[in-house]
Structure formats: C-alpha cells, structure tokens
C-alpha cells in the first residue's frame, strides 16, 4: 500500500460504504479464534484456563504449539485482511486503511461473540501493520522474537516491540510520519492491556514459556 501521509479526503468518502467497511473490519477482527480453538480441541473455555486471555500465548500455554501456531496465523490475518481487501473498496488512503485496521484490533479485543472479552490485540495489530508498514513491523517482530528467546517472557517482548514500533515507522517510512500518532495510540493500547503483566514482571511472578514465575511457583 502506498504511504502518502494525509492522503485520505474524509469529506469525500461515501458514508454508507465507509460505515459498512468499518463494520466488516470489526467483525473480522471479532472472530473468536482462541475461544473456538479451546472448544474444538479440548472442549474448554480458555477464559477459565491459563491466563484466561483469548490470545495465542494462552492457547500455547493450555493447548500447545500445534494449536497456537494456526491460531496466531488467523489472528494476524484478521488484521491484514481489512487493510488488503476492505479499505481499498472505499479509499486508497493510508489513514483510512489504518482506521479499518483499528476497527479489526478493537474487534479482537472487544469481540461481541465472546461477551466483549477477547485478547490483547498483539497478533491482530501485527497483521494490520504488516499490511501497511511491513519493514517496520518486521523489525518489531524480530525484536519480539529475540526478547522472547533470551528471556522467555512473551509479555516483555510484546511491550517492548509495541513501544519501539512507532520509532521504526518514523525511521523507515518518512511519508507516514504525520500518521505515526496512530501507531503510538495502538502501541499505548497494547501496553495498557499488558498492565497486569507489567506488575508481574516487576515482582517476578510473570509466567515464562514452559514454567511459572518464581513467586507463583512458590505459592
């Protein structure tokens, strides 16, 4: 997608198609991938197991990597598809595509299919920004993978990658700098939804891959 800051003429957009695309983006994002995986694979509600979060990390923790990988892939596609397929039907503007992506992220976090209690939006946000700013997103994913490998903390990787993603966009996409505030808002949202993880990281009780935090294990 071409990045031309400020290229969306909002006043010229047809209202009903725009609202339809936003609604479709939300519904795609709201598809409850993790919830369905728990029901189909083990007949459980993942909101009652592990971290009680409907995200790929909890799927990995409870159901294993064979289920978590396809769940993560679908959650990424939930973010990319509205940018690739829905947004161009109304506008080829980058800002419009970002808003469609934001609706998909909102759908994942507040899914109407699971009583508005979804995941934290990391994978879906990754899909949105892979579709819009692939180089910056690739740098963030590499950073995330390195931190998870070195520390075992998925939450630490997610928080750090989200924090630095706007910096990567600013660096690699000069044409998108006037829209970097959207990246900042999404990053801030991801960090906010990880606030409980931040507390556990600080007191040493955060879970790692394959084992629990030290204090949690003692308790």
Tab-separated table of C-alpha atoms in Angstrom:
chain	number	residue	atom	x	y	z
A	1	UNK	CA	0.000	0.000	0.000
A	2	UNK	CA	1.434	3.414	-0.925
A	3	UNK	CA	2.168	5.578	2.078
A	4	UNK	CA	1.127	9.154	1.437
A	5	UNK	CA	0.564	10.999	4.686
A	6	UNK	CA	-2.727	12.848	4.827
A	7	UNK	CA	-3.933	11.224	1.605
A	8	UNK	CA	-7.451	10.419	2.834
A	9	UNK	CA	-10.073	13.021	1.952
A	10	UNK	CA	-12.575	12.077	4.638
A	11	UNK	CA	-15.192	14.567	3.487
A	12	UNK	CA	-15.343	12.972	0.044
A	13	UNK	CA	-15.893	9.417	1.286
A	14	UNK	CA	-19.375	7.891	0.827
A	15	UNK	CA	-20.881	7.476	4.287
A	16	UNK	CA	-22.696	4.132	3.988
A	17	UNK	CA	-19.848	2.222	2.273
A	18	UNK	CA	-17.420	3.665	4.814
A	19	UNK	CA	-19.560	2.506	7.751
A	20	UNK	CA	-20.036	-0.899	6.109
A	21	UNK	CA	-16.273	-1.346	5.738
A	22	UNK	CA	-15.672	-0.322	9.357
A	23	UNK	CA	-18.327	-2.802	10.498
A	24	UNK	CA	-16.872	-5.580	8.356
A	25	UNK	CA	-13.395	-4.843	9.726
A	26	UNK	CA	-14.707	-5.095	13.282
A	27	UNK	CA	-16.490	-8.379	12.583
A	28	UNK	CA	-13.410	-9.948	11.015
A	29	UNK	CA	-11.340	-8.864	13.995
A	30	UNK	CA	-14.002	-10.167	16.372
A	31	UNK	CA	-13.789	-13.719	15.014
A	32	UNK	CA	-13.042	-15.612	18.288
A	33	UNK	CA	-10.147	-17.757	17.096
A	34	UNK	CA	-8.768	-18.731	20.505
A	35	UNK	CA	-12.187	-19.383	22.004
A	36	UNK	CA	-13.137	-21.707	19.143
A	37	UNK	CA	-9.770	-23.478	19.367
A	38	UNK	CA	-10.356	-24.218	23.045
A	39	UNK	CA	-13.843	-25.522	22.367
A	40	UNK	CA	-12.871	-27.617	19.352
A	41	UNK	CA	-9.589	-29.063	20.605
A	42	UNK	CA	-10.408	-29.751	24.260
A	43	UNK	CA	-13.981	-28.669	24.856
A	44	UNK	CA	-12.958	-25.878	27.248
A	45	UNK	CA	-13.428	-22.139	27.584
A	46	UNK	CA	-9.947	-20.584	27.550
A	47	UNK	CA	-11.299	-17.692	29.619
A	48	UNK	CA	-11.308	-20.164	32.520
A	49	UNK	CA	-7.801	-21.590	31.983
A	50	UNK	CA	-4.205	-20.410	31.995
A	51	UNK	CA	-4.020	-16.630	31.901
A	52	UNK	CA	-7.744	-16.547	30.989
A	53	UNK	CA	-6.859	-14.486	27.939
A	54	UNK	CA	-8.166	-15.252	24.453
A	55	UNK	CA	-4.824	-14.900	22.709
A	56	UNK	CA	-2.327	-17.185	21.018
A	57	UNK	CA	0.032	-17.159	24.023
A	58	UNK	CA	-2.638	-18.631	26.273
A	59	UNK	CA	-3.529	-21.119	23.545
A	60	UNK	CA	0.117	-22.213	23.567
A	61	UNK	CA	0.128	-22.453	27.360
A	62	UNK	CA	-3.046	-24.531	27.567
A	63	UNK	CA	-3.331	-26.360	24.227
A	64	UNK	CA	0.232	-26.482	22.907
A	65	UNK	CA	2.111	-25.096	19.928
A	66	UNK	CA	0.310	-27.194	17.297
A	67	UNK	CA	-2.861	-25.254	18.072
A	68	UNK	CA	-1.220	-21.932	18.919
A	69	UNK	CA	0.540	-21.512	15.550
A	70	UNK	CA	-2.607	-21.648	13.376
A	71	UNK	CA	-4.475	-19.508	15.927
A	72	UNK	CA	-1.750	-16.855	15.742
A	73	UNK	CA	-1.768	-17.014	11.927
A	74	UNK	CA	-5.529	-16.453	11.795
A	75	UNK	CA	-5.303	-13.588	14.291
A	76	UNK	CA	-2.636	-11.930	12.123
A	77	UNK	CA	-4.821	-12.345	9.028
A	78	UNK	CA	-7.719	-10.759	10.929
A	79	UNK	CA	-5.688	-7.567	10.962
A	80	UNK	CA	-4.289	-7.762	7.442
A	81	UNK	CA	-7.470	-8.610	5.531
A	82	UNK	CA	-9.379	-5.385	6.304
A	83	UNK	CA	-6.365	-3.398	5.051
A	84	UNK	CA	-5.878	-5.509	1.937
A	85	UNK	CA	-9.484	-6.246	0.969
A	86	UNK	CA	-11.932	-3.839	2.634
A	87	UNK	CA	-10.213	-0.458	2.772
A	88	UNK	CA	-9.414	-0.189	-0.979
A	89	UNK	CA	-13.123	-0.557	-1.798
A	90	UNK	CA	-13.729	2.885	-0.280
A	91	UNK	CA	-10.372	4.680	-0.283
A	92	UNK	CA	-6.753	4.010	-1.201
A	93	UNK	CA	-5.640	6.358	1.573
A	94	UNK	CA	-3.266	5.075	4.231
A	95	UNK	CA	-5.119	6.833	7.030
A	96	UNK	CA	-8.347	5.105	6.025
A	97	UNK	CA	-6.582	1.738	5.974
A	98	UNK	CA	-5.252	2.423	9.466
A	99	UNK	CA	-8.736	3.151	10.761
A	100	UNK	CA	-10.016	-0.093	9.228
A	101	UNK	CA	-7.162	-1.879	10.960
A	102	UNK	CA	-8.025	-0.165	14.245
A	103	UNK	CA	-11.576	-1.500	13.956
A	104	UNK	CA	-10.188	-5.009	13.432
A	105	UNK	CA	-7.988	-4.666	16.520
A	106	UNK	CA	-10.983	-3.406	18.504
A	107	UNK	CA	-12.957	-6.408	17.309
A	108	UNK	CA	-10.290	-8.775	18.588
A	109	UNK	CA	-10.022	-7.044	21.969
A	110	UNK	CA	-13.772	-6.498	22.449
A	111	UNK	CA	-15.372	-9.307	20.475
A	112	UNK	CA	-19.153	-9.348	20.541
A	113	UNK	CA	-19.007	-13.138	20.049
A	114	UNK	CA	-17.422	-13.681	23.476
A	115	UNK	CA	-19.201	-11.011	25.516
A	116	UNK	CA	-16.645	-8.353	24.569
A	117	UNK	CA	-13.790	-10.160	26.343
A	118	UNK	CA	-11.168	-11.015	23.755
A	119	UNK	CA	-7.380	-10.926	23.528
A	120	UNK	CA	-4.813	-8.154	23.862
A	121	UNK	CA	-4.618	-7.362	20.158
A	122	UNK	CA	-0.908	-8.019	19.568
A	123	UNK	CA	-1.203	-10.503	16.689
A	124	UNK	CA	-4.071	-8.622	15.026
A	125	UNK	CA	-2.167	-5.327	15.287
A	126	UNK	CA	0.842	-7.076	13.761
A	127	UNK	CA	-1.320	-8.081	10.801
A	128	UNK	CA	-2.553	-4.520	10.326
A	129	UNK	CA	0.909	-3.038	10.299
A	130	UNK	CA	2.473	-5.844	8.267
A	131	UNK	CA	-0.006	-4.839	5.580
A	132	UNK	CA	0.748	-1.094	5.880
A	133	UNK	CA	4.387	-0.769	7.045
A	134	UNK	CA	5.962	-4.206	6.544
A	135	UNK	CA	9.584	-3.215	7.156
A	136	UNK	CA	8.838	-1.515	10.479
A	137	UNK	CA	6.655	-4.432	11.540
A	138	UNK	CA	9.347	-6.929	10.567
A	139	UNK	CA	11.836	-5.076	12.769
A	140	UNK	CA	9.375	-5.195	15.669
A	141	UNK	CA	8.753	-8.911	15.185
A	142	UNK	CA	12.498	-9.586	15.113
A	143	UNK	CA	12.867	-7.625	18.356
A	144	UNK	CA	9.947	-9.507	19.918
A	145	UNK	CA	11.388	-12.885	18.913
A	146	UNK	CA	14.830	-12.001	20.262
A	147	UNK	CA	13.460	-10.905	23.633
A	148	UNK	CA	11.206	-13.955	23.981
A	149	UNK	CA	14.129	-16.235	23.091
A	150	UNK	CA	16.501	-14.524	25.533
A	151	UNK	CA	14.105	-14.019	28.457
A	152	UNK	CA	11.168	-16.386	27.952
A	153	UNK	CA	8.750	-13.514	28.591
A	154	UNK	CA	6.244	-13.091	25.771
A	155	UNK	CA	4.749	-10.073	27.516
A	156	UNK	CA	8.119	-8.313	27.730
A	157	UNK	CA	8.699	-8.915	24.018
A	158	UNK	CA	5.232	-7.614	23.155
A	159	UNK	CA	5.518	-4.487	25.311
A	160	UNK	CA	8.991	-3.609	24.022
A	161	UNK	CA	8.154	-4.294	20.372
A	162	UNK	CA	4.970	-2.214	20.625
A	163	UNK	CA	6.879	0.634	22.288
A	164	UNK	CA	9.521	0.805	19.558
A	165	UNK	CA	7.250	0.186	16.574
A	166	UNK	CA	6.379	3.903	16.124
A	167	UNK	CA	10.125	4.648	16.166
A	168	UNK	CA	10.682	2.104	13.398
A	169	UNK	CA	7.849	3.649	11.349
A	170	UNK	CA	9.316	7.126	11.814
A	171	UNK	CA	12.724	5.856	10.716
A	172	UNK	CA	11.754	3.686	7.750
A	173	UNK	CA	8.641	5.489	6.421
A	174	UNK	CA	9.173	9.280	6.233
A	175	UNK	CA	5.961	9.663	4.212
A	176	UNK	CA	3.962	8.230	7.119
A	177	UNK	CA	5.351	10.456	9.859
A	178	UNK	CA	2.250	12.622	10.117
A	179	UNK	CA	0.266	9.434	10.852
A	180	UNK	CA	2.685	7.974	13.389
A	181	UNK	CA	0.355	9.127	16.172
A	182	UNK	CA	-1.943	6.250	15.163
A	183	UNK	CA	0.932	3.826	15.745
A	184	UNK	CA	1.562	5.482	19.114
A	185	UNK	CA	-2.093	5.060	20.126
A	186	UNK	CA	-2.119	1.387	19.139
A	187	UNK	CA	1.163	0.808	20.980
A	188	UNK	CA	-0.217	2.563	24.057
A	189	UNK	CA	-3.318	0.379	23.919
A	190	UNK	CA	-1.251	-2.805	23.741
A	191	UNK	CA	0.865	-1.679	26.688
A	192	UNK	CA	-2.286	-0.790	28.657
A	193	UNK	CA	-3.736	-4.266	28.119
A	194	UNK	CA	-0.451	-5.684	29.431
A	195	UNK	CA	-0.552	-3.650	32.650
A	196	UNK	CA	-1.132	-6.772	34.779
A	197	UNK	CA	1.824	-8.437	33.052
A	198	UNK	CA	3.974	-5.395	33.835
A	199	UNK	CA	3.120	-5.784	37.516
A	200	UNK	CA	4.050	-9.477	37.445
A	201	UNK	CA	7.289	-8.711	35.612
A	202	UNK	CA	8.231	-6.220	38.300
A	203	UNK	CA	7.549	-8.602	41.182
A	204	UNK	CA	8.950	-11.723	39.490
A	205	UNK	CA	5.713	-13.707	39.126
A	206	UNK	CA	5.231	-13.439	35.370
A	207	UNK	CA	4.983	-16.779	33.563
A	208	UNK	CA	7.606	-17.828	31.065
A	209	UNK	CA	7.322	-20.383	28.316
A	210	UNK	CA	7.277	-23.784	29.943
A	211	UNK	CA	7.418	-22.603	33.560
A	212	UNK	CA	5.779	-20.227	36.009
A	213	UNK	CA	7.183	-17.102	37.591
A	214	UNK	CA	9.284	-17.665	40.682
A	215	UNK	CA	6.845	-16.326	43.252
A	216	UNK	CA	3.908	-18.025	41.583
A	217	UNK	CA	5.737	-21.356	41.664
A	218	UNK	CA	6.489	-20.965	45.377
A	219	UNK	CA	2.879	-20.048	46.105
